[in-house]
Amino acid sequence: MRLRLWSRRQEHEAELDEELRSHLAMAVQDRLERGETLAEAEAAARREFGNVGLVKEVTREMWGWMWIAQLLQDIRYGLRSLRRGPGFTAVAVLTLAIGIGASTAIFSAVNPILFKPLPYPQAARVMMIWDFGDDGTNLYPTFGTYRELAERSRSFDALAVMRPWQPTRTGMAEPERLDGQRVSANYFRVLGVPPVLGRDFDSSEDQINGPRVVILSDGLWRRHYGGDNRIIGQEITLNDNLYTVIGVLPSTFENLLAPAAELWTPLQYDQSLPSEGREWGHHLRMVGRLRSGVGIEQASQELNMIARSPVPEFSRPAHAALERGLSINSLQDDMTGGVKPALLAILGAVLLVLLIACVNVMNLLLARGARRRGEFAMRAALGATRARLIRQLLTESLLLALIGGALGMVVAMFGVDALVALSPAGLPRVNAIGVDGAVFAFAFGITTLVGVLVGLVPAMHASRGDLRTGLQQSSQRTAGGHQLTRRTLVVAEVALALVLLVSAGLLLRSMQHLFAIDPGFDTSHLLTMQVQTSGQRFDEDTTHRFFAQSLEAVLHVPGVTAAAFTSQLPLSGDLEDGYGVHFESSPTGNPEADNAAFRYAVTPGYFEAMGIPLRRGRLLDARDVADAPVAVLISESLAKSKFPGQDPIGQRLRIGPSDGPWATIVGVVGDVKQTSLVVSQPDAVYITTAQWQLFVDRALWLIVRARGNTAALTPAIRQAIWSVDKDQPIIRVATMDDLLAASAAERRFALILFEVFGIVALALAATGIYGVLSGSVAERTREIGVRLALGASRGQILALVFSQGIKLTGLGVVIGLVGAVAASQTIITLLYGVSRLDPITYLGVITLLMGVSVIACWVPAWRAARVDPSITLRAE
Amino acid sequence: MPKKSTYQNKIELLQGTLDLLVLQTLQWGPQHGYGISQAIQTNSGEVLQVDTGSLYPALHRLERQKAISSEWKISEHNQRVKVYHLTANGKKQLANELSRWEQLSEAINRALNPPQKESEA
């Protein structure tokens, strides 16, 4: 096709050429016949004819298929011109590849989380419904509230509640703890994903003491049951009970509400809502599918109307009276709300990097355009119109962008892998991150945009003004307009880099502050894991015995120096809600007004193993057995707030219900960070597992302090526990240092990205300064020669170039500061312990930028100072 | 003195009329580009000067529209020249454009000399 087009075009060209030549020849002939001399006739005919090239050009445009030929010509010409400047091409393509690649990678991560609809039919209709706590934050709804809404609300096609369920698959060589959910019968109808094999839950199965049925995920079904269709109707053993498999979900199903869950069983709460039962505990999550045509506003109004108007059929206890109404928001917002600020900040940062990359390439193109003025003037003289020249230059910049974009896709593919590897645990939908159609469209879109954006200004510049002067003058001396544009661009680059670097600096300082926090215990050489008892053969006594024997076995493992069990582990990321702690000395005497504190049921030895210091009194020890007087320790903060200036030892308190036993405070221990390093909520109460009588903790955290490599001890510790009972699962093994790092993962994620972007921005800004200064020095060689000849010292020349560079940087810094102050507002939720106007960060970044710009100035300045006036002056 | 940058404006300005003039000239017989420009110049009493930058695009456009077609011939000076002639299509187009031109010039005349004045007078 191209060849045929090409030969047809050649033919047309030759004919046009001949046609015009014959026109001229005939005109000359006529004039000769009128008696003019040959020279006169030829000159007059030419003058009358006008510009042959231009006549050809406008005539050619009448050939319909010309634009393709012109485009091919432009592309060929563009490629040739890019090949002629390999250095320029390499730098420009690499710069664009980094910019386009980085933004594409970030977009591919952000898109499924923030923008793409969730993987359910009409996903926008899936809503989360929350109760309100006293402090106005979201509170888990109760089963009672769910029952009332299911009966009274008309806004939903289906409502469901769920809670985590971790059954143990027993009867095999090693017990396996599975992640699952207990759900009300409508759960999969709310999500809109029915089982692909077997059937969904029936509401008759979601009754107290209902049948034991289970639905499996595709993954679990394939892993354990070989993907065999006959699994439907079979029985499997979970927690020593037999469950009938009734369904298998499709492989495409993504359970966003509990991504690790692999099996589901009906909730089976008591529909009669006994007032003292778990039916009124705030521990369920509620999800609903809006009826078609019902908006979120409308649903919210209806829910609040129901909340305000209790009916006798659904009498509510005081703690679930819904006095503050109910909150509803889409599942997507609910899931992404937490990470949204960080992701948007990162997206903003990468777009800044892209912008800097564009500015840099624009600068390169301007410099190149200045060197090519002679060429453009020649082409204009040969008949190229201005539009044609601009089109040619735009083709070149688009070619650059396309090559850069193609390379950028490679960068993006690696970038996405790195992002997924780096991503914090709390990031939803990580498995959906990848390069897909939307990502390709995005990359192609920004590539085209970048190509036009980057090429337009230089193209206008190059084709502007009277091009004939360009032909007459040597291009060396045409400074002026484009230098101003280039300087403006460098100032912009410095400003943008400063914005990025300040943000990176603030995050870095936050991280320093974060890791300087004393968690209140010794985190090194500490191994943690959760041990559970499961199955019916464990009653209270056997559970206690199992944990006691396990602890004994673990203490005998070589290398272990101390070990203990605790019901909760600080910084593990999931602590139960605080318990109301009522002090006998409390003046109010009203249990409702007591502060909540975290409750730790621990084995004696916990404080020694954790390294929590004793402040007063004694630690818990072997004395504190079940039938001894109940002894508790309180944290320092609690002691200070409840017993200011008094001795708390010997005072009494009560944990939990108002009819519980009194416990005597026997000691005060140091505060520890509990929910996370950044949250100061140090109130804690410690009691031995033996004396904790409210219920039995079936899952306890084992903490082991050891010599040397703690993680390497894991198999030996596991074996020690399984030597006591081989059917008990051990999960979530991690060193305390791992947990510490995980608690800061989101900030670290943002920090690493900002640091990378900041460094790239810095490098690009430095090359920008360098490029402009070397261009300016090259153009002013003659002027510098004159100055030297007139007696300027080399030092003065050096200072001349330096001051030019520093002025540009300085101006960029001033403008960038304004931007940085504004931008720091967007990352404020990621900062810790540092003001967004932290002077140290700002000063540090300014120093860094100035330092780098001095280095970038150095080479051009040095070159200027070495100018030999006798050579430069003679050169022209 | 011809100005390069105004060629394109002139094409647009003369577009309809230049096509008409070219077709009308070719009605008398096949002719090459130079001959057409000379004929228009002479027939208009040296008033209309046809820019080559307008003429050749017009010829090539009309050829694409199949109003005229071309062939290469040897001139009296023994030179290869490209000669254009009207096609059947072109004759129809000429008739159309002529009647359109008459309507246009009549309308413009009438607009310049409003009829009310005549009736009142």
Coordinates of C-alpha atoms in Angstrom, one line a residue, chain A residues 284-762:
Chain A
L284 CA -21.5 -7.3 63.2
R285 CA -21.0 -5.5 59.9
M286 CA -24.0 -4.7 57.9
V287 CA -24.2 -4.5 54.1
G288 CA -27.2 -3.9 51.9
R289 CA -28.1 -3.7 48.2
L290 CA -30.2 -0.6 47.4
R291 CA -33.4 -1.2 45.4
S292 CA -33.1 0.1 41.9
G293 CA -34.2 3.7 41.8
V294 CA -33.4 4.4 45.4
G295 CA -30.6 6.9 46.0
I296 CA -28.2 6.9 49.0
E297 CA -29.8 10.1 50.2
Q298 CA -33.2 8.6 50.2
A299 CA -32.0 5.5 51.9
S300 CA -30.3 7.5 54.6
Q301 CA -33.4 9.5 55.3
E302 CA -35.4 6.4 55.6
L303 CA -32.9 4.7 58.0
N304 CA -32.8 7.8 60.2
M305 CA -36.6 7.9 60.2
I306 CA -36.7 4.3 61.4
A307 CA -34.0 5.1 64.0
R308 CA -36.0 8.0 65.4
S309 CA -39.3 6.0 65.7
P310 CA -39.0 2.8 67.7
V311 CA -41.9 0.4 67.5
P312 CA -42.9 -2.0 70.3
E313 CA -42.2 -5.2 68.2
F314 CA -38.5 -4.2 68.3
S315 CA -37.7 -2.9 71.7
R316 CA -34.1 -1.7 71.9
P317 CA -31.7 -1.8 74.8
A318 CA -30.1 1.5 75.8
H319 CA -26.8 0.9 74.1
A320 CA -28.4 0.1 70.8
A321 CA -31.2 2.7 70.9
L322 CA -29.9 4.3 67.6
E323 CA -30.3 7.8 69.2
R324 CA -27.7 9.2 66.9
G325 CA -29.3 7.6 63.9
L326 CA -27.6 5.3 61.3
S327 CA -24.9 6.0 58.8
I328 CA -24.8 4.7 55.2
N329 CA -22.2 4.9 52.6
S330 CA -21.2 3.0 49.5
L331 CA -19.0 -0.1 50.0
Q332 CA -16.4 1.6 47.7
D333 CA -16.1 4.7 49.8
D334 CA -16.2 2.6 52.9
M335 CA -13.2 0.5 51.7
T336 CA -11.1 3.2 50.2
G337 CA -11.8 6.1 52.6
G338 CA -8.7 5.3 54.7
V339 CA -6.2 5.1 51.9
K340 CA -7.7 7.8 49.7
P341 CA -5.7 10.8 50.9
A342 CA -2.4 8.9 50.6
L343 CA -3.3 7.6 47.1
L344 CA -4.4 11.0 45.8
A345 CA -1.3 12.6 47.2
I346 CA 0.9 10.0 45.4
L347 CA -1.1 10.5 42.2
G348 CA -0.5 14.2 42.5
A349 CA 3.2 13.7 43.1
V350 CA 3.6 11.5 40.1
L351 CA 1.8 14.0 37.9
L352 CA 4.2 16.6 39.2
V353 CA 7.1 14.3 38.1
L354 CA 5.4 14.0 34.7
L355 CA 5.1 17.7 34.4
I356 CA 8.7 18.3 35.3
A357 CA 9.7 15.7 32.7
C358 CA 7.6 17.5 30.1
V359 CA 9.1 20.9 31.0
N360 CA 12.6 19.3 30.6
V361 CA 11.9 17.9 27.2
M362 CA 10.2 21.1 26.1
N363 CA 13.4 22.9 27.1
L364 CA 15.5 20.4 25.1
L365 CA 13.3 21.0 22.1
L366 CA 13.6 24.7 22.4
A367 CA 17.3 24.6 22.5
R368 CA 17.3 22.2 19.5
G369 CA 14.9 24.5 17.7
A370 CA 17.3 27.4 18.2
R371 CA 20.1 25.4 16.6
R372 CA 17.8 24.5 13.7
R373 CA 16.7 28.0 12.7
G374 CA 18.8 27.9 9.6
E375 CA 17.1 24.7 8.5
F376 CA 13.6 26.1 9.1
A377 CA 14.5 29.3 7.2
M378 CA 15.7 27.2 4.3
R379 CA 12.5 25.1 4.3
A380 CA 10.3 28.2 4.5
A381 CA 12.2 29.7 1.5
L382 CA 11.6 26.5 -0.4
G383 CA 7.9 27.0 0.1
A384 CA 6.9 25.4 3.4
T385 CA 4.1 27.3 5.1
R386 CA 4.2 28.1 8.8
A387 CA 1.4 25.5 9.4
R388 CA 3.5 22.9 7.6
L389 CA 6.6 23.7 9.7
I390 CA 4.6 23.5 12.9
R391 CA 3.0 20.2 11.8
Q392 CA 6.5 18.8 11.0
L393 CA 7.8 19.8 14.5
L394 CA 4.7 18.4 16.2
T395 CA 5.2 15.2 14.4
E396 CA 8.8 15.1 15.8
S397 CA 7.7 15.7 19.3
L398 CA 4.8 13.2 19.0
L399 CA 7.4 10.6 17.7
L400 CA 9.5 11.4 20.8
A401 CA 6.5 11.0 23.0
L402 CA 5.5 7.7 21.4
I403 CA 8.9 6.2 21.7
G404 CA 9.1 7.5 25.3
G405 CA 5.6 6.1 25.9
A406 CA 6.5 2.7 24.6
L407 CA 9.6 2.6 26.8
G408 CA 7.4 4.0 29.6
M409 CA 5.1 1.0 29.4
V410 CA 8.1 -1.2 30.1
V411 CA 8.9 1.1 33.1
A412 CA 5.3 0.8 34.2
M413 CA 5.2 -3.0 34.1
F414 CA 8.2 -3.2 36.4
G415 CA 6.8 -0.3 38.5
V416 CA 3.5 -2.1 39.1
D417 CA 5.3 -5.2 40.3
A418 CA 7.4 -3.0 42.7
L419 CA 4.3 -1.2 43.9
V420 CA 2.5 -4.4 44.7
A421 CA 5.5 -5.7 46.5
L422 CA 5.7 -2.4 48.5
S423 CA 2.1 -1.9 49.2
P424 CA 0.9 -1.7 52.8
A425 CA -1.3 -4.5 54.1
G426 CA -4.3 -2.2 54.4
L427 CA -4.5 -1.4 50.7
P428 CA -7.7 -2.9 49.3
R429 CA -7.9 -4.7 46.0
V430 CA -4.2 -5.2 45.6
N431 CA -4.8 -8.3 43.4
A432 CA -6.8 -6.1 41.0
I433 CA -3.7 -3.9 40.4
G434 CA -2.2 -4.6 37.0
V435 CA -1.8 -3.3 33.4
D436 CA -5.1 -3.5 31.7
G437 CA -7.0 -1.7 29.0
A438 CA -7.8 1.3 31.1
V439 CA -4.1 1.6 31.9
F440 CA -3.1 1.4 28.2
A441 CA -5.7 4.0 27.3
F442 CA -4.3 6.2 30.1
A443 CA -0.7 5.8 28.9
F444 CA -1.7 6.4 25.3
G445 CA -3.7 9.4 26.3
I446 CA -1.0 11.1 28.3
T447 CA 1.6 10.2 25.7
T448 CA -0.3 12.0 23.0
L449 CA -1.0 14.9 25.3
V450 CA 2.7 15.1 26.3
G451 CA 3.7 15.0 22.6
V452 CA 1.5 17.9 21.7
L453 CA 2.2 19.9 24.9
V454 CA 5.9 19.4 24.7
G455 CA 6.1 20.2 21.0
L456 CA 3.7 23.1 20.6
V457 CA 5.6 25.9 22.3
P458 CA 9.0 25.1 20.7
A459 CA 7.2 24.7 17.3
M460 CA 5.6 28.1 17.6
H461 CA 8.9 29.5 18.6
A462 CA 10.9 27.9 15.8
S463 CA 8.5 29.0 13.1
R464 CA 7.9 32.5 14.5
G465 CA 9.0 35.7 13.0
D466 CA 10.8 36.5 9.9
L467 CA 12.6 33.3 9.0
R468 CA 14.6 35.0 6.3
T469 CA 16.8 36.6 9.0
G470 CA 17.5 33.1 10.2
L471 CA 18.9 32.3 6.8
Q472 CA 21.1 35.4 6.6
Q473 CA 22.5 35.2 10.1
S474 CA 24.5 32.5 11.5
S475 CA 22.3 30.8 14.0
Q476 CA 24.9 31.2 16.7
R477 CA 24.0 34.8 17.5
T478 CA 20.2 34.6 17.6
A479 CA 19.6 34.6 21.3
G480 CA 16.7 36.5 22.7
G481 CA 13.0 35.3 22.9
H482 CA 13.6 31.6 23.3
Q483 CA 16.1 32.1 26.0
L484 CA 13.4 33.9 28.1
T485 CA 11.0 31.0 27.6
R486 CA 13.7 28.5 28.5
R487 CA 14.5 30.4 31.7
T488 CA 10.9 30.5 32.6
L489 CA 10.7 26.7 32.1
V490 CA 13.7 26.2 34.4
V491 CA 12.2 28.3 37.1
A492 CA 9.0 26.2 36.8
E493 CA 11.1 23.0 37.0
V494 CA 12.9 24.1 40.2
A495 CA 9.6 25.2 41.7
L496 CA 7.9 21.9 41.0
A497 CA 10.9 19.9 42.3
L498 CA 10.8 21.9 45.5
V499 CA 7.1 21.1 46.0
L500 CA 7.9 17.3 45.7
L501 CA 11.1 17.5 47.8
V502 CA 9.3 19.3 50.7
S503 CA 6.6 16.7 50.7
A504 CA 9.1 13.9 50.7
G505 CA 11.1 15.7 53.4
L506 CA 8.0 16.1 55.7
L507 CA 7.2 12.4 55.3
L508 CA 10.8 11.5 56.0
R509 CA 10.7 13.5 59.2
S510 CA 7.4 12.0 60.2
M511 CA 9.0 8.5 59.8
Q512 CA 11.9 9.5 61.9
H513 CA 9.5 10.7 64.6
L514 CA 7.5 7.5 64.3
F515 CA 10.4 5.2 64.8
A516 CA 11.8 7.3 67.7
I517 CA 8.7 6.6 69.7
D518 CA 9.3 4.3 72.7
P519 CA 6.6 1.6 72.5
G520 CA 7.1 1.0 76.2
F521 CA 8.5 -2.5 75.9
D522 CA 11.6 -4.1 74.3
T523 CA 10.7 -5.0 70.7
S524 CA 13.9 -6.8 69.7
H525 CA 14.3 -10.5 69.7
L526 CA 10.6 -11.0 70.4
L527 CA 8.6 -13.6 68.5
T528 CA 4.8 -13.6 68.5
M529 CA 2.1 -15.9 67.3
Q530 CA -1.5 -16.7 68.0
V531 CA -2.4 -20.2 69.4
Q532 CA -6.0 -21.3 69.5
T533 CA -8.0 -24.1 71.0
S534 CA -10.8 -25.5 68.8
G535 CA -13.3 -28.2 69.0
Q536 CA -15.7 -29.4 71.6
R537 CA -13.3 -31.4 73.8
F538 CA -12.0 -28.1 75.2
D539 CA -13.9 -26.8 78.2
E540 CA -12.6 -24.2 80.6
D541 CA -10.3 -26.6 82.5
T542 CA -8.9 -28.3 79.4
T543 CA -8.3 -25.0 77.7
H544 CA -6.3 -23.7 80.7
R545 CA -4.4 -26.9 81.0
F546 CA -3.6 -26.9 77.2
F547 CA -2.1 -23.4 77.4
A548 CA -0.2 -24.2 80.7
Q549 CA 1.4 -27.3 79.2
S550 CA 2.2 -25.5 75.9
L551 CA 3.9 -22.7 77.8
E552 CA 6.0 -25.3 79.7
A553 CA 7.0 -27.0 76.5
V554 CA 7.9 -23.7 74.8
L555 CA 10.1 -22.7 77.7
H556 CA 12.1 -25.9 77.2
V557 CA 12.9 -25.0 73.6
P558 CA 16.7 -24.3 73.5
G559 CA 17.3 -20.6 72.9
V560 CA 14.1 -19.4 74.5
T561 CA 14.8 -17.1 77.5
A562 CA 11.3 -16.1 78.4
A563 CA 7.7 -16.8 77.2
A564 CA 4.2 -16.0 78.1
F565 CA 0.6 -16.0 76.9
T566 CA -1.6 -12.9 76.7
S567 CA -5.1 -12.3 75.4
Q568 CA -4.0 -9.3 73.5
L569 CA -0.8 -8.2 71.9
P570 CA 0.1 -4.5 71.7
L571 CA 0.7 -3.3 68.1
S572 CA -0.7 -6.5 66.6
G573 CA -3.3 -4.4 64.8
D574 CA -6.4 -6.0 66.3
L575 CA -7.2 -5.3 69.8
E576 CA -10.6 -5.9 71.2
D577 CA -12.6 -2.9 72.4
G578 CA -11.7 -1.5 75.8
Y579 CA -13.5 -2.7 78.9
G580 CA -15.2 -0.3 81.3
V581 CA -13.1 -0.2 84.4
H582 CA -14.8 0.9 87.6
F583 CA -12.7 2.0 90.5
E584 CA -14.2 1.5 94.0
S585 CA -12.8 4.9 94.9
S586 CA -14.5 6.6 92.0
P587 CA -16.5 9.5 93.2
T588 CA -19.3 9.2 90.6
G589 CA -20.2 5.6 91.4
N590 CA -21.7 5.5 88.0
P591 CA -20.3 2.6 85.9
E592 CA -21.4 4.3 82.6
A593 CA -19.1 7.2 83.2
D594 CA -15.9 5.1 83.6
N595 CA -13.2 5.2 81.0
A596 CA -12.5 2.2 79.0
A597 CA -9.1 0.4 79.3
F598 CA -7.6 -2.5 77.4
R599 CA -7.9 -5.7 79.3
Y600 CA -5.0 -8.2 79.2
A601 CA -5.4 -11.7 80.6
V602 CA -1.8 -12.8 80.9
T603 CA 0.2 -15.7 82.3
P604 CA 2.7 -14.6 85.0
G605 CA 6.0 -13.8 83.3
Y606 CA 4.4 -11.7 80.7
F607 CA 6.0 -8.5 81.9
E608 CA 9.5 -10.0 82.2
A609 CA 9.1 -11.5 78.6
M610 CA 7.9 -8.2 77.1
G611 CA 10.3 -6.0 79.1
I612 CA 7.5 -3.9 80.6
P613 CA 9.0 -2.2 83.7
L614 CA 7.4 -2.4 87.1
R615 CA 6.8 1.0 88.7
R616 CA 5.3 0.1 92.1
G617 CA 4.2 -2.9 94.1
R618 CA 4.7 -6.4 92.6
L619 CA 4.1 -8.2 89.3
L620 CA 1.6 -11.0 88.8
D621 CA 3.0 -14.3 89.8
A622 CA 2.3 -18.0 90.6
R623 CA 0.3 -16.9 93.7
D624 CA -2.5 -15.4 91.5
V625 CA -4.3 -18.7 90.8
A626 CA -8.0 -19.2 90.3
D627 CA -9.1 -19.4 93.9
A628 CA -6.7 -16.8 95.4
P629 CA -7.9 -13.2 95.9
V630 CA -8.1 -11.5 92.5
A631 CA -5.1 -9.4 91.8
V632 CA -4.6 -6.8 89.0
L633 CA -1.9 -4.5 87.7
I634 CA -2.8 -1.1 86.2
S635 CA -0.8 1.0 83.8
E636 CA 1.0 4.1 85.0
S637 CA -1.3 6.4 83.1
L638 CA -4.3 4.9 84.8
A639 CA -2.6 5.2 88.2
K640 CA -1.9 8.9 87.6
S641 CA -5.3 9.8 86.4
K642 CA -7.3 7.9 89.0
F643 CA -5.0 8.2 92.0
P644 CA -3.2 11.5 91.6
G645 CA -0.7 11.8 94.5
Q646 CA -2.0 8.7 96.2
D647 CA -0.8 5.1 96.3
P648 CA -3.0 2.9 94.2
I649 CA -1.7 -0.3 95.8
G650 CA -4.5 -2.0 97.7
Q651 CA -7.3 -0.1 96.0
R652 CA -10.0 -2.1 94.3
L653 CA -11.5 -2.1 90.8
R654 CA -14.0 -4.0 88.7
I655 CA -13.5 -4.9 85.0
G656 CA -16.6 -5.2 82.8
P657 CA -20.1 -5.9 84.2
S658 CA -21.3 -4.2 87.3
D659 CA -22.0 -7.6 89.0
G660 CA -18.4 -8.8 88.6
P661 CA -15.9 -9.5 91.4
W662 CA -13.7 -6.7 92.9
A663 CA -10.0 -7.0 92.2
T664 CA -7.2 -5.6 94.2
I665 CA -4.5 -3.5 92.6
V666 CA -1.1 -5.1 93.5
G667 CA 1.2 -3.1 91.2
V668 CA 1.7 -0.4 88.6
V669 CA 3.5 -1.1 85.4
G670 CA 4.8 1.2 82.6
D671 CA 2.6 2.4 79.8
V672 CA 2.9 0.7 76.4
K673 CA 1.7 1.8 72.9
Q674 CA -1.3 -0.5 72.2
T675 CA -3.3 0.1 69.1
S676 CA -0.5 1.8 67.1
L677 CA 2.7 3.8 67.6
V678 CA 0.9 7.0 66.9
V679 CA -2.1 6.5 69.2
S680 CA -1.6 7.6 72.8
Q681 CA -4.2 5.5 74.6
P682 CA -2.1 3.9 77.3
D683 CA -4.8 2.8 79.8
A684 CA -4.5 -0.9 80.5
V685 CA -5.5 -3.4 83.2
Y686 CA -3.6 -6.8 83.6
I687 CA -5.0 -9.9 85.3
T688 CA -3.9 -13.5 85.2
T689 CA -5.6 -15.9 82.8
A690 CA -6.4 -18.1 85.8
Q691 CA -8.3 -15.3 87.6
W692 CA -10.1 -13.9 84.5
Q693 CA -13.5 -15.5 85.0
L694 CA -15.8 -13.6 82.7
F695 CA -15.2 -16.1 79.9
V696 CA -12.4 -18.3 78.5
D697 CA -10.1 -16.8 75.9
R698 CA -9.8 -19.6 73.4
A699 CA -7.1 -17.8 71.3
L700 CA -4.1 -16.4 73.1
W701 CA -1.0 -14.7 71.8
L702 CA 2.3 -16.5 72.6
I703 CA 5.2 -14.2 73.1
V704 CA 8.7 -15.6 73.1
R705 CA 11.9 -13.8 73.9
A706 CA 15.0 -15.6 72.6
R707 CA 18.7 -15.3 72.0
G708 CA 19.9 -14.8 68.4
N709 CA 17.7 -15.3 65.4
T710 CA 14.2 -15.4 66.9
A711 CA 12.3 -16.2 63.6
A712 CA 14.4 -19.3 63.2
L713 CA 12.9 -20.8 66.4
T714 CA 9.4 -20.9 64.9
P715 CA 9.4 -24.6 63.8
A716 CA 10.8 -25.8 67.2
I717 CA 8.1 -23.7 69.1
R718 CA 5.4 -25.0 66.8
Q719 CA 6.5 -28.6 67.5
A720 CA 6.6 -28.0 71.2
I721 CA 3.0 -26.9 71.2
W722 CA 1.8 -29.7 68.9
S723 CA 3.5 -32.1 71.2
V724 CA 0.8 -31.2 73.7
D725 CA -2.1 -31.4 71.2
K726 CA -1.5 -31.9 67.5
D727 CA -4.9 -30.4 66.4
Q728 CA -4.4 -26.8 67.6
P729 CA -3.7 -24.2 64.9
I730 CA -0.9 -21.7 65.2
I731 CA -1.2 -18.6 63.1
R732 CA 0.1 -15.1 62.5
V733 CA 3.7 -15.8 63.4
A734 CA 5.7 -12.6 63.2
T735 CA 8.5 -10.9 65.0
M736 CA 7.6 -7.8 66.9
D737 CA 9.9 -5.8 64.6
D738 CA 7.8 -7.0 61.7
L739 CA 4.6 -5.8 63.4
L740 CA 6.2 -2.5 64.1
A741 CA 7.1 -2.0 60.5
A742 CA 3.6 -3.1 59.4
S743 CA 2.0 -0.5 61.7
A744 CA 3.9 2.2 59.7
A745 CA 3.5 0.6 56.3
E746 CA 1.1 3.1 54.8
R747 CA 3.4 6.0 55.7
R748 CA 6.4 4.1 54.5
F749 CA 4.7 3.3 51.2
A750 CA 4.0 7.0 50.6
L751 CA 7.4 8.0 51.8
I752 CA 9.3 5.6 49.5
L753 CA 7.3 6.8 46.5
F754 CA 7.7 10.5 47.4
E755 CA 11.5 10.0 47.9
V756 CA 11.8 8.3 44.5
F757 CA 9.8 11.0 42.8
G758 CA 11.7 13.7 44.7
I759 CA 15.1 12.4 43.5
V760 CA 13.9 12.1 39.9
A761 CA 12.5 15.6 40.1
L762 CA 15.8 16.9 41.5

